[in-house]
Amino acid sequence: MLPDFTEITAWMPDLMSGFKISLQVTFFSLLIGIPFGLVLALGVMAKGRVIRAISLFAVEVGRGAPALVLLQFIYVGLPSAGLMVGSFMAAIAALAWNTGAYTSEIIRASLLSIPSGQREAAEALGMKRLDELRFILLPQGLRVALPALLGFSILIFQSTSLCFTIALPELVSRAYEIGSITFRYFPVLLLAGLLYASISIPAALLVDFIEKRAGKFASR
Amino acid sequence: MIASDKTLIRLNGLSKHYGRLTVLDGIDLEVKAGEVLAIIGPSGSGKSTLLRCINYLEPPDGGTITVDDIVIDAGNPIGRAALSGLRRRVGMVFQSFNLFPHMSVLRNISLPQERVLGRSRKEADARSMQLLSRVGLADKAEQFPIRCSGGQQQRIAIARALALDPEVMLFDEPTSALDPELGLEVLAVMRELAKSGMTMIVVTHEMGFAENVSDTVMIMADGNIVEKGPSKEIMRNPQHERTKRFLRAVHDR
């Protein structure tokens, strides 16, 4: 059942190139998705009705639809509307949307966790709303949100495996490819799983560590 | 000891409702430059709401507010210029201090100066240190607020408000969250501030402060002014039945 040494050396180059694509998709999805989440969070909290409605729609669709459906929707749906997207771009767009929708709720909740007295103080001091956000709410809110954001980032990394459904040559696709040639599905998927774990487990430990340190300024 | 005859704050028919509940029932009030006005009265009488309406933390829904040369008609939506003008002239100190916990004491006082008045960091820090010395906390500049006692935090909050050079300071029960000893050090700072000629409106349950430091005392009940006059007269010889009842209740404690 286990892959032997020659198999590992034979499969590794393909698996590693898939692994690299998984990491790239994760990186860009988060790079775009988390700032998008901040924008959506502010949009949902905005006073203007139109902005709020648009933001809410983007959040509800992004959270409501499974990542798999978003992927298909963008990869298959958009070309039929005349907009061609490659599988790499489609993967990033779908996962960034998913990330934005979920992280907007994480960010919104952490901004709301800042005691309202601080906002009143900033207001009474005559600080502009943007300054209040930049200097008072965001520095504290993001510190609160950080562990949850990192935790979600691990989930997105794992979600990149769904991209095999849109023919993106990421880790799971490459493993399947090897499996379909060698019929050694279990050993090659086991290897792929170990590669996911090599990132996810240390990252989860890092989240625990950061969680313990976050908000240290607020304790004696 | 009112320094001048110039009226700094004038409220005309200021009203505020929460749904069908009337919180402020058309308040008329004048405060002269340099005057220290203490507002006392039972909970729910509208004292804090009145204070919060003056700097628009709660928008009133009727009447006018005049502070210095700023005139605001509460019937209309407030303009951006009027609001920032109002906030420039009015400083506020809260019951719960509301310092920013992620910044040092010095940053707490300097940041608003930089953002609101456009002072350079150097200018702002110099002013902050001067005010920290004035409230006796120069040695706390680099600490985080959590390392300071409640009384110290409130003195820092006073310094933060003063750093913006307001014309009037509002105090919303500044000692209510403090034990009597810590309250005393805050009251000492407020007494010094009053002596320096600052115009102050203080919502308080400290009867000693109302009688001995303030020039004028105003008693509120049910969104109305029950009685207002020179502090010694009101505190020692109240005319109104509602005032007598309230002061008796305070003294019987």
GROMACS .gro file of C-alpha atoms in nm:
model
  473
    1MET     CA    1   0.000   0.000   0.000
    2LEU     CA    2   0.279   0.244   0.075
    3PRO     CA    3   0.477   0.410  -0.205
    4ASP     CA    4   0.827   0.271  -0.236
    5PHE     CA    5   1.137   0.480  -0.275
    6THR     CA    6   1.166   0.459  -0.654
    7GLU     CA    7   0.800   0.554  -0.691
    8ILE     CA    8   0.848   0.855  -0.469
    9THR     CA    9   1.146   0.981  -0.667
   10ALA     CA   10   0.960   0.919  -0.994
   11TRP     CA   11   0.641   1.103  -0.884
   12MET     CA   12   0.794   1.383  -0.686
   13PRO     CA   13   0.874   1.626  -0.970
   14ASP     CA   14   0.513   1.619  -1.094
   15LEU     CA   15   0.370   1.637  -0.744
   16MET     CA   16   0.598   1.927  -0.654
   17SER     CA   17   0.496   2.125  -0.960
   18GLY     CA   18   0.132   2.070  -0.859
   19PHE     CA   19   0.216   2.165  -0.504
   20LYS     CA   20   0.371   2.487  -0.630
   21ILE     CA   21   0.053   2.576  -0.818
   22SER     CA   22  -0.159   2.502  -0.508
   23LEU     CA   23   0.060   2.739  -0.309
   24GLN     CA   24   0.046   3.007  -0.579
   25VAL     CA   25  -0.333   2.990  -0.598
   26THR     CA   26  -0.351   3.010  -0.217
   27PHE     CA   27  -0.115   3.306  -0.208
   28PHE     CA   28  -0.297   3.513  -0.468
   29SER     CA   29  -0.642   3.420  -0.340
   30LEU     CA   30  -0.548   3.548   0.005
   31LEU     CA   31  -0.360   3.848  -0.130
   32ILE     CA   32  -0.672   3.961  -0.313
   33GLY     CA   33  -0.935   3.801  -0.089
   34ILE     CA   34  -0.841   3.940   0.253
   35PRO     CA   35  -0.825   4.308   0.144
   36PHE     CA   36  -1.149   4.239  -0.044
   37GLY     CA   37  -1.290   4.107   0.285
   38LEU     CA   38  -1.193   4.433   0.457
   39VAL     CA   39  -1.365   4.632   0.183
   40LEU     CA   40  -1.676   4.414   0.210
   41ALA     CA   41  -1.676   4.445   0.590
   42LEU     CA   42  -1.667   4.824   0.564
   43GLY     CA   43  -1.928   4.808   0.290
   44VAL     CA   44  -2.167   4.604   0.502
   45MET     CA   45  -2.119   4.851   0.790
   46ALA     CA   46  -2.152   5.157   0.563
   47LYS     CA   47  -2.432   5.406   0.607
   48GLY     CA   48  -2.517   5.424   0.236
   49ARG     CA   49  -2.793   5.180   0.139
   50VAL     CA   50  -2.664   5.102  -0.210
   51ILE     CA   51  -2.311   5.022  -0.093
   52ARG     CA   52  -2.453   4.810   0.188
   53ALA     CA   53  -2.683   4.617  -0.047
   54ILE     CA   54  -2.407   4.545  -0.300
   55SER     CA   55  -2.165   4.437  -0.026
   56LEU     CA   56  -2.425   4.217   0.141
   57PHE     CA   57  -2.502   4.050  -0.193
   58ALA     CA   58  -2.134   3.978  -0.257
   59VAL     CA   59  -2.092   3.839   0.096
   60GLU     CA   60  -2.404   3.623   0.090
   61VAL     CA   61  -2.328   3.470  -0.251
   62GLY     CA   62  -1.961   3.419  -0.161
   63ARG     CA   63  -2.053   3.245   0.165
   64GLY     CA   64  -2.373   3.083   0.054
   65ALA     CA   65  -2.238   2.903  -0.250
   66PRO     CA   66  -1.992   2.616  -0.196
   67ALA     CA   67  -1.642   2.697  -0.323
   68LEU     CA   68  -1.687   2.420  -0.579
   69VAL     CA   69  -1.994   2.592  -0.726
   70LEU     CA   70  -1.815   2.929  -0.735
   71LEU     CA   71  -1.528   2.765  -0.922
   72GLN     CA   72  -1.759   2.609  -1.179
   73PHE     CA   73  -1.961   2.926  -1.206
   74ILE     CA   74  -1.658   3.136  -1.291
   75TYR     CA   75  -1.478   2.879  -1.506
   76VAL     CA   76  -1.776   2.751  -1.703
   77GLY     CA   77  -2.028   3.028  -1.654
   78LEU     CA   78  -1.826   3.336  -1.749
   79PRO     CA   79  -1.710   3.208  -2.092
   80SER     CA   80  -2.074   3.147  -2.186
   81ALA     CA   81  -2.126   3.515  -2.105
   82GLY     CA   82  -1.840   3.592  -2.345
   83LEU     CA   83  -1.563   3.634  -2.086
   84MET     CA   84  -1.280   3.386  -2.126
   85VAL     CA   85  -1.082   3.296  -1.816
   86GLY     CA   86  -0.804   3.044  -1.777
   87SER     CA   87  -0.829   2.785  -1.502
   88PHE     CA   88  -0.554   2.956  -1.297
   89MET     CA   89  -0.734   3.293  -1.307
   90ALA     CA   90  -1.072   3.131  -1.247
   91ALA     CA   91  -0.936   2.949  -0.942
   92ILE     CA   92  -0.796   3.268  -0.793
   93ALA     CA   93  -1.113   3.465  -0.867
   94ALA     CA   94  -1.341   3.204  -0.709
   95LEU     CA   95  -1.128   3.145  -0.400
   96ALA     CA   96  -1.062   3.518  -0.354
   97TRP     CA   97  -1.436   3.578  -0.362
   98ASN     CA   98  -1.488   3.297  -0.113
   99THR     CA   99  -1.210   3.438   0.107
  100GLY     CA  100  -1.347   3.791   0.084
  101ALA     CA  101  -1.696   3.682   0.182
  102TYR     CA  102  -1.585   3.480   0.485
  103THR     CA  103  -1.311   3.712   0.607
  104SER     CA  104  -1.543   4.012   0.579
  105GLU     CA  105  -1.750   3.858   0.858
  106ILE     CA  106  -1.439   3.781   1.064
  107ILE     CA  107  -1.313   4.137   1.018
  108ARG     CA  108  -1.654   4.292   1.080
  109ALA     CA  109  -1.696   4.103   1.406
  110SER     CA  110  -1.350   4.205   1.528
  111LEU     CA  111  -1.409   4.570   1.442
  112LEU     CA  112  -1.735   4.555   1.635
  113SER     CA  113  -1.553   4.401   1.930
  114ILE     CA  114  -1.370   4.730   1.995
  115PRO     CA  115  -1.556   4.902   2.283
  116SER     CA  116  -1.783   5.175   2.147
  117GLY     CA  117  -1.641   5.418   2.404
  118GLN     CA  118  -1.319   5.437   2.205
  119ARG     CA  119  -1.510   5.536   1.893
  120GLU     CA  120  -1.700   5.797   2.090
  121ALA     CA  121  -1.374   5.932   2.228
  122ALA     CA  122  -1.224   5.955   1.878
  123GLU     CA  123  -1.539   6.127   1.759
  124ALA     CA  124  -1.547   6.369   2.051
  125LEU     CA  125  -1.182   6.453   1.986
  126GLY     CA  126  -1.287   6.555   1.635
  127MET     CA  127  -1.102   6.279   1.451
  128LYS     CA  128  -1.229   6.201   1.103
  129ARG     CA  129  -1.397   5.865   1.041
  130LEU     CA  130  -1.111   5.751   0.822
  131ASP     CA  131  -0.857   5.839   1.093
  132GLU     CA  132  -1.070   5.662   1.349
  133LEU     CA  133  -1.066   5.352   1.130
  134ARG     CA  134  -0.698   5.373   1.049
  135PHE     CA  135  -0.555   5.454   1.391
  136ILE     CA  136  -0.808   5.317   1.637
  137LEU     CA  137  -1.028   5.042   1.491
  138LEU     CA  138  -0.808   4.861   1.238
  139PRO     CA  139  -0.492   4.822   1.448
  140GLN     CA  140  -0.693   4.664   1.729
  141GLY     CA  141  -0.949   4.487   1.512
  142LEU     CA  142  -0.695   4.318   1.287
  143ARG     CA  143  -0.504   4.200   1.591
  144VAL     CA  144  -0.824   4.037   1.715
  145ALA     CA  145  -0.897   3.895   1.368
  146LEU     CA  146  -0.548   3.763   1.297
  147PRO     CA  147  -0.581   3.410   1.440
  148ALA     CA  148  -0.917   3.356   1.267
  149LEU     CA  149  -0.780   3.495   0.939
  150LEU     CA  150  -0.482   3.261   0.951
  151GLY     CA  151  -0.708   2.970   1.034
  152PHE     CA  152  -0.921   3.054   0.734
  153SER     CA  153  -0.609   3.080   0.518
  154ILE     CA  154  -0.531   2.716   0.598
  155LEU     CA  155  -0.882   2.622   0.485
  156ILE     CA  156  -0.833   2.808   0.158
  157PHE     CA  157  -0.505   2.626   0.102
  158GLN     CA  158  -0.693   2.299   0.140
  159SER     CA  159  -0.975   2.426  -0.083
  160THR     CA  160  -0.732   2.465  -0.371
  161SER     CA  161  -0.769   2.086  -0.410
  162LEU     CA  162  -1.120   2.156  -0.549
  163CYS     CA  163  -0.952   2.318  -0.847
  164PHE     CA  164  -0.887   1.977  -0.999
  165THR     CA  165  -1.249   2.002  -1.120
  166ILE     CA  166  -1.157   2.292  -1.348
  167ALA     CA  167  -0.850   2.121  -1.492
  168LEU     CA  168  -0.599   2.324  -1.293
  169PRO     CA  169  -0.281   2.114  -1.265
  170GLU     CA  170  -0.253   2.154  -0.890
  171LEU     CA  171  -0.150   1.890  -0.641
  172VAL     CA  172  -0.461   1.668  -0.644
  173SER     CA  173  -0.487   1.680  -1.026
  174ARG     CA  174  -0.126   1.573  -1.060
  175ALA     CA  175  -0.174   1.293  -0.809
  176TYR     CA  176  -0.480   1.170  -1.000
  177GLU     CA  177  -0.291   1.188  -1.326
  178ILE     CA  178  -0.019   0.967  -1.181
  179GLY     CA  179  -0.284   0.738  -1.037
  180SER     CA  180  -0.462   0.699  -1.367
  181ILE     CA  181  -0.137   0.594  -1.534
  182THR     CA  182   0.006   0.369  -1.263
  183PHE     CA  183  -0.320   0.261  -1.093
  184ARG     CA  184  -0.140   0.332  -0.766
  185TYR     CA  185  -0.408   0.579  -0.650
  186PHE     CA  186  -0.376   0.521  -0.279
  187PRO     CA  187   0.001   0.565  -0.244
  188VAL     CA  188   0.015   0.874  -0.460
  189LEU     CA  189  -0.281   1.038  -0.285
  190LEU     CA  190  -0.116   0.953   0.047
  191LEU     CA  191   0.192   1.141  -0.067
  192ALA     CA  192  -0.020   1.434  -0.177
  193GLY     CA  193  -0.193   1.431   0.162
  194LEU     CA  194   0.144   1.441   0.337
  195LEU     CA  195   0.242   1.743   0.129
  196TYR     CA  196  -0.079   1.925   0.236
  197ALA     CA  197  -0.010   1.831   0.597
  198SER     CA  198   0.347   1.961   0.573
  199ILE     CA  199   0.198   2.309   0.537
  200SER     CA  200  -0.129   2.282   0.729
  201ILE     CA  201   0.002   2.136   1.054
  202PRO     CA  202   0.289   2.383   1.111
  203ALA     CA  203   0.052   2.665   1.007
  204ALA     CA  204  -0.207   2.550   1.261
  205LEU     CA  205   0.062   2.545   1.532
  206LEU     CA  206   0.162   2.896   1.429
  207VAL     CA  207  -0.200   3.009   1.463
  208ASP     CA  208  -0.212   2.870   1.817
  209PHE     CA  209   0.106   3.053   1.902
  210ILE     CA  210  -0.017   3.383   1.759
  211GLU     CA  211  -0.352   3.341   1.928
  212LYS     CA  212  -0.178   3.323   2.263
  213ARG     CA  213   0.027   3.632   2.189
  214ALA     CA  214  -0.243   3.845   2.026
  215GLY     CA  215  -0.396   4.108   2.245
  216LYS     CA  216  -0.101   4.099   2.481
  217PHE     CA  217  -0.108   4.478   2.503
  218ALA     CA  218  -0.444   4.447   2.671
  219SER     CA  219  -0.315   4.245   2.965
  220ARG     CA  220  -0.080   4.324   3.243
  221MET     CA  221  -1.548   8.338   4.018
  222ILE     CA  222  -1.681   8.375   3.667
  223ALA     CA  223  -1.413   8.543   3.462
  224SER     CA  224  -1.626   8.732   3.214
  225ASP     CA  225  -1.978   8.820   3.110
  226LYS     CA  226  -1.937   8.670   2.767
  227THR     CA  227  -2.182   8.390   2.701
  228LEU     CA  228  -1.987   8.099   2.555
  229ILE     CA  229  -2.261   7.839   2.529
  230ARG     CA  230  -2.627   7.899   2.469
  231LEU     CA  231  -2.890   7.629   2.430
  232ASN     CA  232  -3.241   7.718   2.314
  233GLY     CA  233  -3.522   7.470   2.338
  234LEU     CA  234  -3.291   7.173   2.304
  235SER     CA  235  -3.495   6.855   2.284
  236LYS     CA  236  -3.427   6.486   2.240
  237HIS     CA  237  -3.664   6.193   2.216
  238TYR     CA  238  -3.608   5.819   2.204
  239GLY     CA  239  -3.921   5.705   2.027
  240ARG     CA  240  -4.203   5.838   2.243
  241LEU     CA  241  -3.981   5.894   2.544
  242THR     CA  242  -3.884   6.256   2.598
  243VAL     CA  243  -3.529   6.270   2.732
  244LEU     CA  244  -3.472   6.644   2.695
  245ASP     CA  245  -3.780   6.860   2.705
  246GLY     CA  246  -3.671   7.190   2.552
  247ILE     CA  247  -3.367   7.292   2.755
  248ASP     CA  248  -3.268   7.661   2.768
  249LEU     CA  249  -2.927   7.723   2.915
  250GLU     CA  250  -2.650   7.981   2.912
  251VAL     CA  251  -2.295   7.921   3.025
  252LYS     CA  252  -2.052   8.210   3.049
  253ALA     CA  253  -1.685   8.193   2.953
  254GLY     CA  254  -1.492   8.069   3.256
  255GLU     CA  255  -1.802   7.942   3.432
  256VAL     CA  256  -1.803   7.602   3.598
  257LEU     CA  257  -2.150   7.450   3.586
  258ALA     CA  258  -2.232   7.133   3.777
  259ILE     CA  259  -2.534   6.934   3.666
  260ILE     CA  260  -2.681   6.706   3.929
  261GLY     CA  261  -2.997   6.502   3.949
  262PRO     CA  262  -3.133   6.151   3.960
  263SER     CA  263  -3.045   5.886   3.703
  264GLY     CA  264  -3.249   5.910   3.387
  265SER     CA  265  -3.305   6.281   3.430
  266GLY     CA  266  -3.128   6.357   3.101
  267LYS     CA  267  -2.801   6.498   3.242
  268SER     CA  268  -2.569   6.282   3.037
  269THR     CA  269  -2.785   6.310   2.727
  270LEU     CA  270  -2.774   6.688   2.757
  271LEU     CA  271  -2.396   6.678   2.774
  272ARG     CA  272  -2.373   6.439   2.479
  273CYS     CA  273  -2.609   6.656   2.274
  274ILE     CA  274  -2.390   6.961   2.324
  275ASN     CA  275  -2.105   6.803   2.125
  276TYR     CA  276  -2.339   6.604   1.900
  277LEU     CA  277  -2.239   6.258   2.019
  278GLU     CA  278  -2.617   6.230   2.038
  279PRO     CA  279  -2.782   6.445   1.775
  280PRO     CA  280  -3.063   6.641   1.942
  281ASP     CA  281  -3.386   6.658   1.747
  282GLY     CA  282  -3.489   7.014   1.812
  283GLY     CA  283  -3.360   7.351   1.932
  284THR     CA  284  -3.036   7.538   1.875
  285ILE     CA  285  -2.685   7.508   2.012
  286THR     CA  286  -2.450   7.804   2.011
  287VAL     CA  287  -2.089   7.755   2.113
  288ASP     CA  288  -1.870   8.058   2.063
  289ASP     CA  289  -1.935   8.155   1.700
  290ILE     CA  290  -2.078   7.818   1.595
  291VAL     CA  291  -2.456   7.809   1.567
  292ILE     CA  292  -2.631   7.480   1.505
  293ASP     CA  293  -2.999   7.437   1.435
  294ALA     CA  294  -3.080   7.085   1.550
  295GLY     CA  295  -3.385   7.075   1.326
  296ASN     CA  296  -3.164   7.042   1.019
  297PRO     CA  297  -2.893   6.786   0.938
  298ILE     CA  298  -2.561   6.916   1.067
  299GLY     CA  299  -2.296   7.025   0.815
  300ARG     CA  300  -1.946   6.886   0.823
  301ALA     CA  301  -1.787   7.225   0.894
  302ALA     CA  302  -2.023   7.300   1.181
  303LEU     CA  303  -1.963   6.958   1.334
  304SER     CA  304  -1.585   6.983   1.321
  305GLY     CA  305  -1.604   7.342   1.446
  306LEU     CA  306  -1.813   7.226   1.738
  307ARG     CA  307  -1.580   6.937   1.822
  308ARG     CA  308  -1.279   7.172   1.804
  309ARG     CA  309  -1.429   7.398   2.066
  310VAL     CA  310  -1.567   7.129   2.294
  311GLY     CA  311  -1.356   6.871   2.476
  312MET     CA  312  -1.508   6.576   2.654
  313VAL     CA  313  -1.412   6.344   2.937
  314PHE     CA  314  -1.603   6.019   2.983
  315GLN     CA  315  -1.696   5.810   3.283
  316SER     CA  316  -1.502   5.515   3.140
  317PHE     CA  317  -1.192   5.718   3.033
  318ASN     CA  318  -1.191   5.561   2.684
  319LEU     CA  319  -0.817   5.576   2.628
  320PHE     CA  320  -0.684   5.386   2.327
  321PRO     CA  321  -0.533   5.070   2.480
  322HIS     CA  322  -0.297   4.991   2.191
  323MET     CA  323  -0.108   5.318   2.218
  324SER     CA  324   0.129   5.456   2.478
  325VAL     CA  325   0.000   5.730   2.703
  326LEU     CA  326   0.202   5.983   2.503
  327ARG     CA  327   0.056   5.863   2.169
  328ASN     CA  328  -0.293   5.880   2.314
  329ILE     CA  329  -0.245   6.252   2.372
  330SER     CA  330  -0.033   6.333   2.065
  331LEU     CA  331  -0.219   6.148   1.790
  332PRO     CA  332  -0.540   6.357   1.803
  333GLN     CA  333  -0.330   6.676   1.796
  334GLU     CA  334  -0.153   6.556   1.482
  335ARG     CA  335  -0.469   6.440   1.305
  336VAL     CA  336  -0.710   6.712   1.412
  337LEU     CA  337  -0.490   7.021   1.450
  338GLY     CA  338  -0.216   6.918   1.206
  339ARG     CA  339   0.060   6.963   1.461
  340SER     CA  340   0.393   6.798   1.390
  341ARG     CA  341   0.486   6.502   1.602
  342LYS     CA  342   0.746   6.707   1.782
  343GLU     CA  343   0.506   6.991   1.861
  344ALA     CA  344   0.237   6.747   1.968
  345ASP     CA  345   0.472   6.551   2.195
  346ALA     CA  346   0.599   6.870   2.357
  347ARG     CA  347   0.242   6.978   2.431
  348SER     CA  348   0.154   6.629   2.556
  349MET     CA  349   0.447   6.625   2.798
  350GLN     CA  350   0.355   6.969   2.925
  351LEU     CA  351   0.000   6.852   2.998
  352LEU     CA  352   0.115   6.522   3.148
  353SER     CA  353   0.328   6.723   3.391
  354ARG     CA  354   0.029   6.940   3.468
  355VAL     CA  355  -0.178   6.636   3.567
  356GLY     CA  356   0.123   6.489   3.751
  357LEU     CA  357   0.189   6.194   3.519
  358ALA     CA  358   0.496   6.287   3.316
  359ASP     CA  359   0.660   5.961   3.427
  360LYS     CA  360   0.380   5.756   3.264
  361ALA     CA  361   0.437   5.887   2.910
  362GLU     CA  362   0.581   5.565   2.770
  363GLN     CA  363   0.348   5.329   2.956
  364PHE     CA  364   0.039   5.169   2.811
  365PRO     CA  365  -0.292   5.282   2.963
  366ILE     CA  366  -0.356   4.938   3.116
  367ARG     CA  367  -0.053   4.995   3.340
  368CYS     CA  368  -0.218   5.302   3.491
  369SER     CA  369  -0.475   5.316   3.769
  370GLY     CA  370  -0.826   5.438   3.693
  371GLY     CA  371  -0.752   5.777   3.843
  372GLN     CA  372  -0.437   5.808   3.635
  373GLN     CA  373  -0.624   5.702   3.322
  374GLN     CA  374  -0.886   5.967   3.380
  375ARG     CA  375  -0.618   6.234   3.430
  376ILE     CA  376  -0.459   6.121   3.102
  377ALA     CA  377  -0.800   6.146   2.933
  378ILE     CA  378  -0.830   6.502   3.064
  379ALA     CA  379  -0.484   6.584   2.926
  380ARG     CA  380  -0.582   6.431   2.591
  381ALA     CA  381  -0.888   6.654   2.566
  382LEU     CA  382  -0.699   6.964   2.684
  383ALA     CA  383  -0.426   6.907   2.424
  384LEU     CA  384  -0.667   7.019   2.152
  385ASP     CA  385  -0.711   7.356   2.324
  386PRO     CA  386  -1.089   7.343   2.366
  387GLU     CA  387  -1.292   7.643   2.480
  388VAL     CA  388  -1.512   7.432   2.701
  389MET     CA  389  -1.471   7.095   2.869
  390LEU     CA  390  -1.758   6.855   2.926
  391PHE     CA  391  -1.721   6.598   3.203
  392ASP     CA  392  -1.963   6.306   3.206
  393GLU     CA  393  -1.950   6.162   3.559
  394PRO     CA  394  -1.570   6.165   3.553
  395THR     CA  395  -1.528   6.003   3.895
  396SER     CA  396  -1.820   5.758   3.898
  397ALA     CA  397  -1.606   5.463   3.790
  398LEU     CA  398  -1.340   5.533   4.052
  399ASP     CA  399  -1.307   5.453   4.420
  400PRO     CA  400  -1.323   5.761   4.645
  401GLU     CA  401  -0.945   5.793   4.679
  402LEU     CA  402  -0.872   5.779   4.308
  403GLY     CA  403  -1.168   6.008   4.245
  404LEU     CA  404  -0.999   6.265   4.465
  405GLU     CA  405  -0.691   6.296   4.243
  406VAL     CA  406  -0.916   6.350   3.942
  407LEU     CA  407  -1.117   6.611   4.129
  408ALA     CA  408  -0.793   6.788   4.223
  409VAL     CA  409  -0.702   6.817   3.855
  410MET     CA  410  -1.051   6.945   3.776
  411ARG     CA  411  -1.032   7.198   4.056
  412GLU     CA  412  -0.701   7.327   3.921
  413LEU     CA  413  -0.854   7.345   3.573
  414ALA     CA  414  -1.150   7.542   3.705
  415LYS     CA  415  -0.914   7.788   3.875
  416SER     CA  416  -0.724   7.838   3.551
  417GLY     CA  417  -1.041   7.979   3.398
  418MET     CA  418  -1.158   7.687   3.186
  419THR     CA  419  -1.527   7.680   3.107
  420MET     CA  420  -1.660   7.349   3.235
  421ILE     CA  421  -1.988   7.160   3.239
  422VAL     CA  422  -1.970   6.872   3.481
  423VAL     CA  423  -2.233   6.602   3.524
  424THR     CA  424  -2.153   6.464   3.866
  425HIS     CA  425  -2.268   6.294   4.182
  426GLU     CA  426  -1.985   6.462   4.379
  427MET     CA  427  -2.180   6.706   4.593
  428GLY     CA  428  -1.862   6.854   4.739
  429PHE     CA  429  -1.741   6.948   4.393
  430ALA     CA  430  -2.081   7.094   4.303
  431GLU     CA  431  -2.088   7.307   4.616
  432ASN     CA  432  -1.727   7.417   4.646
  433VAL     CA  433  -1.574   7.420   4.298
  434SER     CA  434  -1.855   7.498   4.060
  435ASP     CA  435  -1.994   7.848   4.021
  436THR     CA  436  -2.338   7.731   3.925
  437VAL     CA  437  -2.542   7.424   4.000
  438MET     CA  438  -2.829   7.298   3.791
  439ILE     CA  439  -3.066   7.022   3.899
  440MET     CA  440  -3.237   6.818   3.633
  441ALA     CA  441  -3.532   6.579   3.653
  442ASP     CA  442  -3.734   6.416   3.377
  443GLY     CA  443  -3.562   6.604   3.097
  444ASN     CA  444  -3.621   6.945   3.252
  445ILE     CA  445  -3.421   7.195   3.452
  446VAL     CA  446  -3.573   7.199   3.800
  447GLU     CA  447  -3.360   7.471   3.946
  448LYS     CA  448  -3.039   7.656   3.864
  449GLY     CA  449  -2.839   7.914   4.050
  450PRO     CA  450  -2.520   8.002   4.236
  451SER     CA  451  -2.382   7.677   4.376
  452LYS     CA  452  -2.374   7.766   4.746
  453GLU     CA  453  -2.733   7.893   4.739
  454ILE     CA  454  -2.869   7.591   4.562
  455MET     CA  455  -2.679   7.337   4.767
  456ARG     CA  456  -2.752   7.497   5.104
  457ASN     CA  457  -3.090   7.648   5.047
  458PRO     CA  458  -3.274   7.480   4.762
  459GLN     CA  459  -3.612   7.627   4.676
  460HIS     CA  460  -3.773   7.354   4.479
  461GLU     CA  461  -3.933   7.049   4.641
  462ARG     CA  462  -3.772   6.812   4.385
  463THR     CA  463  -3.425   6.955   4.462
  464LYS     CA  464  -3.479   6.922   4.836
  465ARG     CA  465  -3.581   6.561   4.796
  466PHE     CA  466  -3.279   6.480   4.580
  467LEU     CA  467  -3.029   6.651   4.810
  468ARG     CA  468  -3.184   6.486   5.115
  469ALA     CA  469  -3.145   6.148   4.950
  470VAL     CA  470  -2.780   6.224   4.875
  471HIS     CA  471  -2.708   6.342   5.229
  472ASP     CA  472  -2.881   6.047   5.391
  473ARG     CA  473  -2.643   5.802   5.230
   0.00000   0.00000   0.00000
